[in-house]
XYZ file of C-alpha atoms in Angstrom:
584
model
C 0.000 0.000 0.000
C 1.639 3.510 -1.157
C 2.016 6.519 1.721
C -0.925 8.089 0.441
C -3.176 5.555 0.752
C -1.729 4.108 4.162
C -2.866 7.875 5.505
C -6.594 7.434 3.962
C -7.115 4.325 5.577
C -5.752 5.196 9.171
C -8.227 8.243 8.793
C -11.123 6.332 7.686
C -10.568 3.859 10.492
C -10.124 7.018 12.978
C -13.505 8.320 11.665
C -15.347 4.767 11.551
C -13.713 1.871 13.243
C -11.698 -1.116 11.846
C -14.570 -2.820 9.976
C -16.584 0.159 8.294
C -13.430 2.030 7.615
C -12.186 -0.471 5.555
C -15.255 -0.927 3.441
C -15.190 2.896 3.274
C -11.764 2.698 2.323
C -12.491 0.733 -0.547
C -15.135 2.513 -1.942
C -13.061 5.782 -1.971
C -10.371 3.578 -3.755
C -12.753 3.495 -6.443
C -13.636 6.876 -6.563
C -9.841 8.532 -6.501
C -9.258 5.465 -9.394
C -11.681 6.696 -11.417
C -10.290 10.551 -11.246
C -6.589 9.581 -12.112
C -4.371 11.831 -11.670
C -5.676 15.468 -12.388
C -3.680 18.103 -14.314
C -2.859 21.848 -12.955
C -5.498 23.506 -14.818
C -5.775 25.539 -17.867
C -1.704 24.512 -18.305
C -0.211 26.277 -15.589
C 2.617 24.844 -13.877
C 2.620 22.400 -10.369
C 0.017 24.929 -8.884
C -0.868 24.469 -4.957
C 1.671 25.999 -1.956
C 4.361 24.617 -3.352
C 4.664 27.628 -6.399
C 2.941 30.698 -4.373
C 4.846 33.425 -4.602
C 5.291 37.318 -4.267
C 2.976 37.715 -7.245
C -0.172 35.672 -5.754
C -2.859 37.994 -4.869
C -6.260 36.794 -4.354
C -9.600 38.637 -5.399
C -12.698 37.798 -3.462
C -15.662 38.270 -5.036
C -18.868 37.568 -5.943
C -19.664 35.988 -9.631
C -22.904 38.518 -9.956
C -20.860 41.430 -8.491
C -20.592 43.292 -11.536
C -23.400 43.757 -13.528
C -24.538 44.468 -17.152
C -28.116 43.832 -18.896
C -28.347 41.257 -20.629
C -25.007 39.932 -19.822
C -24.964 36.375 -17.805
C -22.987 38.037 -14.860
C -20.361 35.370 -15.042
C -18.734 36.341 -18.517
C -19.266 40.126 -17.108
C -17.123 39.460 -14.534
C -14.570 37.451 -16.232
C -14.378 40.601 -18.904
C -13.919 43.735 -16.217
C -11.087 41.343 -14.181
C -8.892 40.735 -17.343
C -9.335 44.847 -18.561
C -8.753 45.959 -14.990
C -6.833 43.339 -12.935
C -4.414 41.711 -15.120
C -1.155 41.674 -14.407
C -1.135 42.956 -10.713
C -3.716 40.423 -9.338
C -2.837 36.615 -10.070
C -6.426 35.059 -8.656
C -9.722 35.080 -8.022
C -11.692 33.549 -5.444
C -15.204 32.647 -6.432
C -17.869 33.149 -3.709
C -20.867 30.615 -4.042
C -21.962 30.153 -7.547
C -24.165 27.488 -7.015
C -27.499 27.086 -7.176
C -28.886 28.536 -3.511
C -31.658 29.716 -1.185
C -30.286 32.075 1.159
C -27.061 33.306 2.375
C -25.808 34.977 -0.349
C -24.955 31.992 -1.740
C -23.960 30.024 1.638
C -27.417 27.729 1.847
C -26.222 25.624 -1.743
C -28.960 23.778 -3.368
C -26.636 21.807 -5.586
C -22.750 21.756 -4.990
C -21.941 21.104 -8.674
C -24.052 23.150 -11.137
C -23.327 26.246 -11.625
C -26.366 29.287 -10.982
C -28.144 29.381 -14.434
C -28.448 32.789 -13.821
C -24.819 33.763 -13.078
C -23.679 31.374 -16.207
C -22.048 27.775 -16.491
C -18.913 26.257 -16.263
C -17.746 27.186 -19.377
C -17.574 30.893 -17.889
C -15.890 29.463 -15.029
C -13.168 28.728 -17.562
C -12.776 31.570 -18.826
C -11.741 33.444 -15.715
C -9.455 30.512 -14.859
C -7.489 30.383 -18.189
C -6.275 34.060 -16.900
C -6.676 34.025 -12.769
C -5.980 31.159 -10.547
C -9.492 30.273 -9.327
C -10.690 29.761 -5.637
C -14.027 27.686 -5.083
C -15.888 27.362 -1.611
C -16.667 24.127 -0.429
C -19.773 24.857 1.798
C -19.647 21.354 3.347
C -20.819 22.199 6.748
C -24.424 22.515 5.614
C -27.023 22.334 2.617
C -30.214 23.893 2.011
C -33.016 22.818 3.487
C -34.457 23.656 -0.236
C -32.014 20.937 -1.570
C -33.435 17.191 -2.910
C -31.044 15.844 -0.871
C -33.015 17.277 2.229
C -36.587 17.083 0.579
C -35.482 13.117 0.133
C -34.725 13.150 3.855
C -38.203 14.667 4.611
C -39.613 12.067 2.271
C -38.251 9.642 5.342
C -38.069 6.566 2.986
C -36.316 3.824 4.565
C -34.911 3.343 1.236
C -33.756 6.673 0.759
C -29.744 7.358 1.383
C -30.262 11.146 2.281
C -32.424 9.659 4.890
C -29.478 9.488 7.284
C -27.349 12.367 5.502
C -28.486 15.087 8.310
C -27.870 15.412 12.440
C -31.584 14.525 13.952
C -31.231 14.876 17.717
C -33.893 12.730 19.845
C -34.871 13.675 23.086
C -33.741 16.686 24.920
C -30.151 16.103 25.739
C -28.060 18.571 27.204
C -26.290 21.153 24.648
C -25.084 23.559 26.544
C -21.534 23.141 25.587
C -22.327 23.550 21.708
C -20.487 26.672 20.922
C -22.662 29.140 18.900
C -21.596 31.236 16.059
C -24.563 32.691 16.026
C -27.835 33.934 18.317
C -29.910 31.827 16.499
C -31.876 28.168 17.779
C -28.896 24.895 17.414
C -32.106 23.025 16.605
C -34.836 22.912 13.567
C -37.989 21.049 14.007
C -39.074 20.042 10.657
C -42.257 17.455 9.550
C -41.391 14.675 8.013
C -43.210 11.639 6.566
C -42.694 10.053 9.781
C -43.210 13.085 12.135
C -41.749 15.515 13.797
C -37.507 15.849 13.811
C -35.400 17.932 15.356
C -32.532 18.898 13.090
C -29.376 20.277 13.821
C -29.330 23.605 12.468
C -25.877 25.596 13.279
C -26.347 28.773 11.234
C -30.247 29.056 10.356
C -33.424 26.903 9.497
C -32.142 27.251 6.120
C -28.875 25.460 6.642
C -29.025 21.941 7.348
C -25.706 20.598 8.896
C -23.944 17.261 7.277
C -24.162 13.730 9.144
C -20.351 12.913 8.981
C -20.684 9.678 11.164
C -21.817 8.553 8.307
C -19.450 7.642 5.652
C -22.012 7.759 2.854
C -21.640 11.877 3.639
C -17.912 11.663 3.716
C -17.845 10.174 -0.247
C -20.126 12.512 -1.380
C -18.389 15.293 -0.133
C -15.257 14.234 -1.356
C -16.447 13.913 -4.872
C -17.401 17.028 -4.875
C -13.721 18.973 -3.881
C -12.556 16.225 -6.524
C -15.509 17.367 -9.325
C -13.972 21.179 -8.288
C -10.463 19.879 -8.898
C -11.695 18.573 -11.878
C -13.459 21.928 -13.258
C -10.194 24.156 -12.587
C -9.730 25.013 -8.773
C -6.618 25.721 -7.845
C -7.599 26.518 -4.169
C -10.737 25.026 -2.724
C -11.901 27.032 0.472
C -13.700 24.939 3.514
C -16.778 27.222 4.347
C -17.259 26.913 8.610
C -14.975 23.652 8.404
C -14.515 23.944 12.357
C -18.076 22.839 13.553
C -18.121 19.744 10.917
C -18.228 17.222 13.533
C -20.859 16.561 16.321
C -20.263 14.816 19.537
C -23.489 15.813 22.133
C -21.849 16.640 25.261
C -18.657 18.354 23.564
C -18.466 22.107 22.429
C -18.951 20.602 18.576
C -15.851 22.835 17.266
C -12.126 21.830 16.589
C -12.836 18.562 16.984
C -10.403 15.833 16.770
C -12.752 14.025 13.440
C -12.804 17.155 12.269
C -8.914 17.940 12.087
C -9.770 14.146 10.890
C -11.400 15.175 8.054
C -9.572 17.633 6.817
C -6.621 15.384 6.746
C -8.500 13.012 4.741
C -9.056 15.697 2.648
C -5.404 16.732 1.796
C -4.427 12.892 1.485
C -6.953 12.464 -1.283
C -6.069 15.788 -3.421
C -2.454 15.161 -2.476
C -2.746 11.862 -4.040
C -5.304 13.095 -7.426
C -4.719 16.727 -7.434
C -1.822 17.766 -5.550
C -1.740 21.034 -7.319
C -5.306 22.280 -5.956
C -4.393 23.785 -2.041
C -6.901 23.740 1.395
C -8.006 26.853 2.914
C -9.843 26.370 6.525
C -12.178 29.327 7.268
C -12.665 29.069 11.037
C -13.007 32.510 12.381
C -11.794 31.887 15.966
C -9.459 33.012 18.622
C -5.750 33.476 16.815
C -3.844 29.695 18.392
C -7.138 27.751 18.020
C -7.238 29.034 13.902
C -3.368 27.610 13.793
C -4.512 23.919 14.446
C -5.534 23.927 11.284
C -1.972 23.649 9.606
C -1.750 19.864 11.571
C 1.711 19.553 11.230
C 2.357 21.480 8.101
C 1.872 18.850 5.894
C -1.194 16.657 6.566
C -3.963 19.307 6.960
C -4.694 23.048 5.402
C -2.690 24.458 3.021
C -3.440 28.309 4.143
C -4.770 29.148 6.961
C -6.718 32.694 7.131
C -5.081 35.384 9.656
C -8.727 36.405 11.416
C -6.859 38.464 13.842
C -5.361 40.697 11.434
C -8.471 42.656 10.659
C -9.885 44.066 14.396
C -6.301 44.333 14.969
C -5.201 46.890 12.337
C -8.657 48.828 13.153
C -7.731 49.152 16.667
C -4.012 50.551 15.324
C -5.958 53.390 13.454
C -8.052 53.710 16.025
C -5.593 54.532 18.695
C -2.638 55.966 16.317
C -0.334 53.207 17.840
C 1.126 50.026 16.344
C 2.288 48.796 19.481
C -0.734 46.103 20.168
C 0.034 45.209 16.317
C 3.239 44.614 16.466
C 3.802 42.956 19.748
C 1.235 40.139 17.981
C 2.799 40.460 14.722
C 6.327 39.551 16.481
C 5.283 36.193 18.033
C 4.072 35.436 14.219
C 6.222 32.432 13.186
C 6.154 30.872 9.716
C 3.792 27.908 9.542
C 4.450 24.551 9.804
C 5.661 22.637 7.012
C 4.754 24.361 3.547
C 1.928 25.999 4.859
C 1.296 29.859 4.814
C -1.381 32.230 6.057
C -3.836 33.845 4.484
C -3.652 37.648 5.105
C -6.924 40.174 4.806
C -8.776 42.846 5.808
C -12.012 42.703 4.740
C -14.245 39.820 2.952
C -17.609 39.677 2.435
C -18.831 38.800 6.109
C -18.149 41.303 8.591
C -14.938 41.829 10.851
C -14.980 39.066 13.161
C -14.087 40.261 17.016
C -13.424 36.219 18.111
C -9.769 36.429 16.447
C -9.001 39.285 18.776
C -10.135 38.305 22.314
C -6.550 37.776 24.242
C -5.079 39.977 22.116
C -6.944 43.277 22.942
C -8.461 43.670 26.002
C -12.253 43.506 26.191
C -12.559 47.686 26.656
C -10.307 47.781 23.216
C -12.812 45.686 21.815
C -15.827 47.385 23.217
C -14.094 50.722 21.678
C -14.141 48.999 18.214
C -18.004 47.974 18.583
C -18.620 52.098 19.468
C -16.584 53.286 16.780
C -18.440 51.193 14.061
C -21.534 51.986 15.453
C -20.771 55.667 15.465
C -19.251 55.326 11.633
C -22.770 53.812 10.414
C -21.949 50.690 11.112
C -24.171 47.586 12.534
C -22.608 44.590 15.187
C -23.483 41.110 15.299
C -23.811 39.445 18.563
C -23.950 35.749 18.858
C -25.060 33.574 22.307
C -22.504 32.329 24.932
C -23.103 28.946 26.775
C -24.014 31.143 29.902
C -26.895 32.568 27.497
C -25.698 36.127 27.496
C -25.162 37.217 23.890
C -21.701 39.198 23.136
C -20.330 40.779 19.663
C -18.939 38.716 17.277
C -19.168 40.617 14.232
C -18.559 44.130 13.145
C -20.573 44.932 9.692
C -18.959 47.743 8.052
C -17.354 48.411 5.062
C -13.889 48.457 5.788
C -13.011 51.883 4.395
C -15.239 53.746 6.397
C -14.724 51.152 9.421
C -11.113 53.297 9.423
C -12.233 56.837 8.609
C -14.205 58.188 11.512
C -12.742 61.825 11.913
C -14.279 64.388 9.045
C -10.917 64.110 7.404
C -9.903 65.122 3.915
C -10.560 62.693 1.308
C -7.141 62.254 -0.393
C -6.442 61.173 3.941
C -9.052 58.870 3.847
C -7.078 57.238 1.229
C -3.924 57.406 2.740
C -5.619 55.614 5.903
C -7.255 53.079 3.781
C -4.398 52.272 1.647
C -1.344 52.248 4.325
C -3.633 50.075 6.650
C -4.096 47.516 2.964
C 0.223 48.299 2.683
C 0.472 46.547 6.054
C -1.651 43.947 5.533
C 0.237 43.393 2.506
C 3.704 43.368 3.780
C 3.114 40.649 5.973
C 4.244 36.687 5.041
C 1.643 34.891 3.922
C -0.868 35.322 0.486
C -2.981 38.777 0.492
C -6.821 38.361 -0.006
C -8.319 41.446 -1.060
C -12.402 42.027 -0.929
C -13.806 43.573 -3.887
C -15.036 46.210 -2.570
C -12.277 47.405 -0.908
C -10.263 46.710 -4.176
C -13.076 49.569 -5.975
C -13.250 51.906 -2.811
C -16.625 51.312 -1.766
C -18.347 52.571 0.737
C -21.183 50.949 3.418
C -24.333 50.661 2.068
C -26.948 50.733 4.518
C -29.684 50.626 2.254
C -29.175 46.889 1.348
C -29.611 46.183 5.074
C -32.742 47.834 5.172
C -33.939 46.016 1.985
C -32.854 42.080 3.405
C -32.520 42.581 7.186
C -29.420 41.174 7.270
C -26.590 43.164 8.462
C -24.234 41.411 6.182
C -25.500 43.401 3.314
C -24.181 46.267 4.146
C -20.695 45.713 2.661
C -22.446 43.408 -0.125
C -23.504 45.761 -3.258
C -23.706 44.468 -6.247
C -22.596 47.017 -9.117
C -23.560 47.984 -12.742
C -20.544 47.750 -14.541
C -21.461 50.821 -16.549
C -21.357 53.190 -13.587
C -18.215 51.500 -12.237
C -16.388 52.023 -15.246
C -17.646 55.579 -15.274
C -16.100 56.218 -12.098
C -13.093 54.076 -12.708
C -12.434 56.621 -16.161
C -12.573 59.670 -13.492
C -8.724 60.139 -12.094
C -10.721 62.371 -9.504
C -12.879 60.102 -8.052
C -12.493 57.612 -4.899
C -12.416 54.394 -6.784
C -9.957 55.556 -9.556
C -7.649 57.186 -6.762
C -8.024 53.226 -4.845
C -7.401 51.055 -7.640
C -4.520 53.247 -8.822
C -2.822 52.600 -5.307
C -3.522 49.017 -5.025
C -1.989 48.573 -8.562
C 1.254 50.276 -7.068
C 1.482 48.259 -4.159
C 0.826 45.089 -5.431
C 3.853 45.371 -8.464
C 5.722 46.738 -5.583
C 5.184 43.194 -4.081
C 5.307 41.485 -7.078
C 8.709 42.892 -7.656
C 10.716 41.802 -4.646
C 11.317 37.831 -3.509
C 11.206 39.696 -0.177
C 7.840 39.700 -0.105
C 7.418 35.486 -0.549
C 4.296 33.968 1.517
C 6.959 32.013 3.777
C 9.713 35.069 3.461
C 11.598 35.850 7.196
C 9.787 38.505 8.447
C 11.554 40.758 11.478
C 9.670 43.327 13.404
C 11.694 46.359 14.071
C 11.182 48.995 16.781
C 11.098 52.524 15.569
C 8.341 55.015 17.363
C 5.081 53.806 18.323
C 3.259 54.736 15.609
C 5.530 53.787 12.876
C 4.647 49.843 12.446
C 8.012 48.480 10.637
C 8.705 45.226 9.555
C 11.912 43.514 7.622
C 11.086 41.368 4.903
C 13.915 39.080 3.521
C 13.360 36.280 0.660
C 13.966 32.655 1.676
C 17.173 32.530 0.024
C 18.250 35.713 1.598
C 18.964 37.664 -1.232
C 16.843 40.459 -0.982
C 15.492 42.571 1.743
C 12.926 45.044 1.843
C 12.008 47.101 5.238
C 8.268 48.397 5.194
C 7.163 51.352 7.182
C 3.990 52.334 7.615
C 2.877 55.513 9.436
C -0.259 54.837 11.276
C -1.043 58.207 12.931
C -1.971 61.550 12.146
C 1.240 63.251 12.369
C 5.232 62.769 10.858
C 7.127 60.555 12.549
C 10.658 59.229 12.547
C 12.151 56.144 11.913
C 15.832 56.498 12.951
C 17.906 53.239 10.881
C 20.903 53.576 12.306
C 19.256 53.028 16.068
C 17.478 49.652 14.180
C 19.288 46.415 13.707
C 18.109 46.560 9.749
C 22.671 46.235 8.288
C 22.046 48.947 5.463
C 23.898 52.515 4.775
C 22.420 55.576 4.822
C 19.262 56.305 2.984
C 20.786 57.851 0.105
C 21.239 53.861 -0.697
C 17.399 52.861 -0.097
C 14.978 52.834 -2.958
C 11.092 53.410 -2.454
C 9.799 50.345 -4.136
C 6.277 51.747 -4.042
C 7.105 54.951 -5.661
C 10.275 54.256 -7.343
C 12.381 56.898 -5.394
C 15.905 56.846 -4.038
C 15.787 58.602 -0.501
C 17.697 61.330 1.092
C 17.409 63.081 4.842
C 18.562 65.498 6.732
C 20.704 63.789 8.401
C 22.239 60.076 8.111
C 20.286 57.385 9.105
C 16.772 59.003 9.652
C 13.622 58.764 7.507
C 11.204 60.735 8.185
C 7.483 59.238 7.560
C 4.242 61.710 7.022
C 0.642 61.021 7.982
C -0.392 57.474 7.041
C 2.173 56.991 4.957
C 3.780 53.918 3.558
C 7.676 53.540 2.702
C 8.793 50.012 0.949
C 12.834 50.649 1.056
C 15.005 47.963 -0.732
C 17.642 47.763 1.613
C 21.895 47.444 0.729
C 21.471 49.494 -3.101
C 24.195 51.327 -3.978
């Protein structure tokens, strides 16, 4: 038996026992037989961790988020990202495009067609022959609209789906079930049979997976295979932390679920080992780092949750201190794996990642100042039954600009907050609409109810371009400083996902980190201004090796620095600095 398949059986017989795990494991044997081996798609070369570099950037995005009539959205999409992204942005992760009934896209219907009314796989294809393409695998849960759950309400014994779903009898104690949400664990829905009680983590509408039973398991891997298969080069595990249920256990982090996921990576590292695992589990900071297993066996990338509330704070309080006493006890992954790195996504700014980071009164602060920028806060229950924030739902640009500042510093906020995120190991996520300078759009909240919406606008193409033609407005002035920053990264080995990174002491407010490539080669030092005043960043007091700044080179605007005297750079308001370090 090769390595890879030694690993798939141990997990199967972790999941299901001796007996059933080795009938399971021969089933799956089938199934990875008949997918062969599957190529990197659309000719590209190995794909997966192993090849991320400086010039990965990820786009997330909707598929209907711009919009043209009479255009399937999908094909729209695919046409504004190759006149307006190529070249500086390498990928593009695809929110839900499957058929769904609520969620935005996060209650799927059917896991492997494609929307009719966003397009078909053939416009899938098209985006991926000139992005690298990231699906989500919402695997936690289906729609209750689904035929696999209208089967299970059906309740024939002869049914499969009839034991694809968590039906809890009785009225055992849950108290330990941690809850993402203020919402009931359990759905009571009639069936053939009678009344069930189904386990229901994020609504009524989302019906959680039975993974004690193996039947669930295949299925589910068929599909990240059928993915693989249809051009994913990253495949994205939706809420992949509450996948297993144990009654009488907190039902998150799981040992079957770490399980799981292993299983996972076996199976693509065995069929697909080009196509890389991203966990989303929005939790405290060490608990979001199990996911890496030992660097090999588990996720691929891991997102950095903490990052967001914990640049908002910096700009809140005009010091990086809090920020960079975290980002020093950053170490590189495990393994090959990497982090990664946002700022904003389509859910909110989760508060979770920062609890025993910032203190609960620098939280609380955050919750006042998004409330007083416009913005909304989600609150989810606690085992004691109080409810406390877990979400901040705000677009992220005006999450950062509270003060009635000028708009060119509004910018300057938004962009050196995006330059930090940026100049951190690990792959850089950027949200679309922080990509386009949106703002929060409150009126979308008032039209759904959900305070999600508010950083969710969908856009007519036509008005966007408009905009994006107009070198005065906010969205031209954005894009045309992401563009810089990101061929800044791209041009610099310095800035590799699993590049050293050093965390230098300057002032307070100056948050300054040391990049250096993994061969050593080159080295780029990264200052970022985070207040509202110039500050100082004295070289020759830093352990950084490099002359005077007559030898440093602005990577982000191409210039060659000088001072007023040796050694010293000075910084203005929320500004940025990218110096190559050791030119002549």
């Amino acid at each position: 038996m090769s390595a890879p398949s030694s690993a798939i059986l141990d997990h199967l017989i972790a999941l299901y026992g001796d007996a059933e795990g080795r009938v399971t494991f021969e089933r799956l044997s089938a199934l990875i037989k008949r997918y062969g081996s599957l190529p990197s798609p659309f000719g590209r070369g190995a794909g997966g961790e192993g090849d991320l570099t400086e010039r990965d950037s990820i786009l997330i995005t909707y598929a209907d988020q711009v919009r043209e009539p009479g255009v399937p959205p999908l094909p729209t999409l695919a046409d504004f990202c190759e006149k307006h992204l190529a070249g500086f942005v390498s990928g593009v992760h695809l929110l839900p495009f499957y058929p769904s009934s609520s969620d935005d896209g996060f209650s799927v219907m059917d896991y492997r067609t494609v929307d009719p009314a966003l397009g078909d796989w053939d416009d899938v294809a098209r985006l991926g022959r000139k992005f690298r393409l990231m699906f989500d695998a919402v695997i936690n849960h289906v729609s209750a609209q689904s035929q696999w759950f209208r089967d299970f309400l059906c309740d024939d014994p002869a049914s499969a789906y009839r034991a694809y779903f968590v039906v809890v009898e009785g009225d055992p104690d849950l108290s330990r079930v941690v809850r993402p949400r203020a919402l009931p664990l359990l759905t009571k829905f009639t069936t053939a049979s009678g009344e069930k009680k189904v386990w229901t983590t994020f609504s009524e509408d989302q019906i959680d997976l039975n993974y004690r039973n193996p039947d669930v398991l295949l299925e589910i891997v068929e599909t990240l295979l059928f993915y693989a298969a249809h051009g994913a080069d990253f495949i994205r595990l939706d809420a992949i932390a509450y996948l297993w249920k144990e009654i009488g256990t907190p039902c998150i982090h799981l040992p079957r679920t770490h399980r799981v996921i292993q299983l996972f990576r076996a199976v693509l590292d065995s069929v697909a080992p080009h196509v890389s695992l991203i966990t989303e589990t929005n939790v405290p900071h060490a608990e979001n780092l199990s996911y890496f297993g030992d660097g090999e066996n588990e996720a691929h990338l891991v997102y950095n949750f903490a990052l967001p509330p914990l640049i908002l704070h910096t700009f809140r309080t005009g010091s990086a201190r809090a920020l960079a006493e975290w980002a020093a006890g950053l170490s590189l992954p495990p393994g090959r794996g990497a982090f990664f790195n946002f700022l904003a996504s389509h859910d909110g700014i989760g508060l979770n990642p920062a609890r025993g980071i910032l203190s609960e009164a620098e939280i609380d602060a955050l919750v006042e100042r998004t409330l007083a920028n416009g913005g909304l806060v989600s609150y989810k229950r606690n085992p004691d039954g109080t409810h406390s924030p877990y979400e901040l739902n705000i677009n992220y640009f005006d999450a950062l600009n509270t003060d009635p500042l000028p708009l060119v510093t509004q910018v300057d906020r938004f962009m050196t907050a995006h330059a930090i995120m940026l100049s951190l190991a690990g792959v850089p996520g950027i949200y679309f609409h922080s990509l386009f300078g949106s703002r929060s759009w409150p009126e979308g909240v008032a039209q759904t109810g959900r305070n999600r919406t508010i950083n969710r606008r969908k856009l007519d193409r036509a008005e966007l371009e408009r905009e994006l033609a107009d070198p005065a407005s906010l969205r031209s002035a954005v894009l045309s400083r992401w563009r810089r920053l990101l061929t800044a990264r791209a041009a610099s080995p310095a800035f590799h996902p699993r590049g050293a990174q050093q965390l230098i002491e300057f002032d307070g407010a100056i948050f300054a980190v040391l990049r250096t490539s993994p061969g050593g080669s080159d080295r780029v030092l990264c200052l970022h201004n985070v207040s509202d005043r110039p500050r100082q960043a004295q070289l020759e007091a830093a352990e950084v090796g490099t002359a005077p700044p007559t030898g440093l080179r602005d990577l982000v605007t191409g210039d060659r620095l000088a001072s007023q005297r040796p050694g010293a750079i000075v910084l203005q308001p929320y500004q940025t600095r990218w110096l190559r370090l050791g030119l002549s």
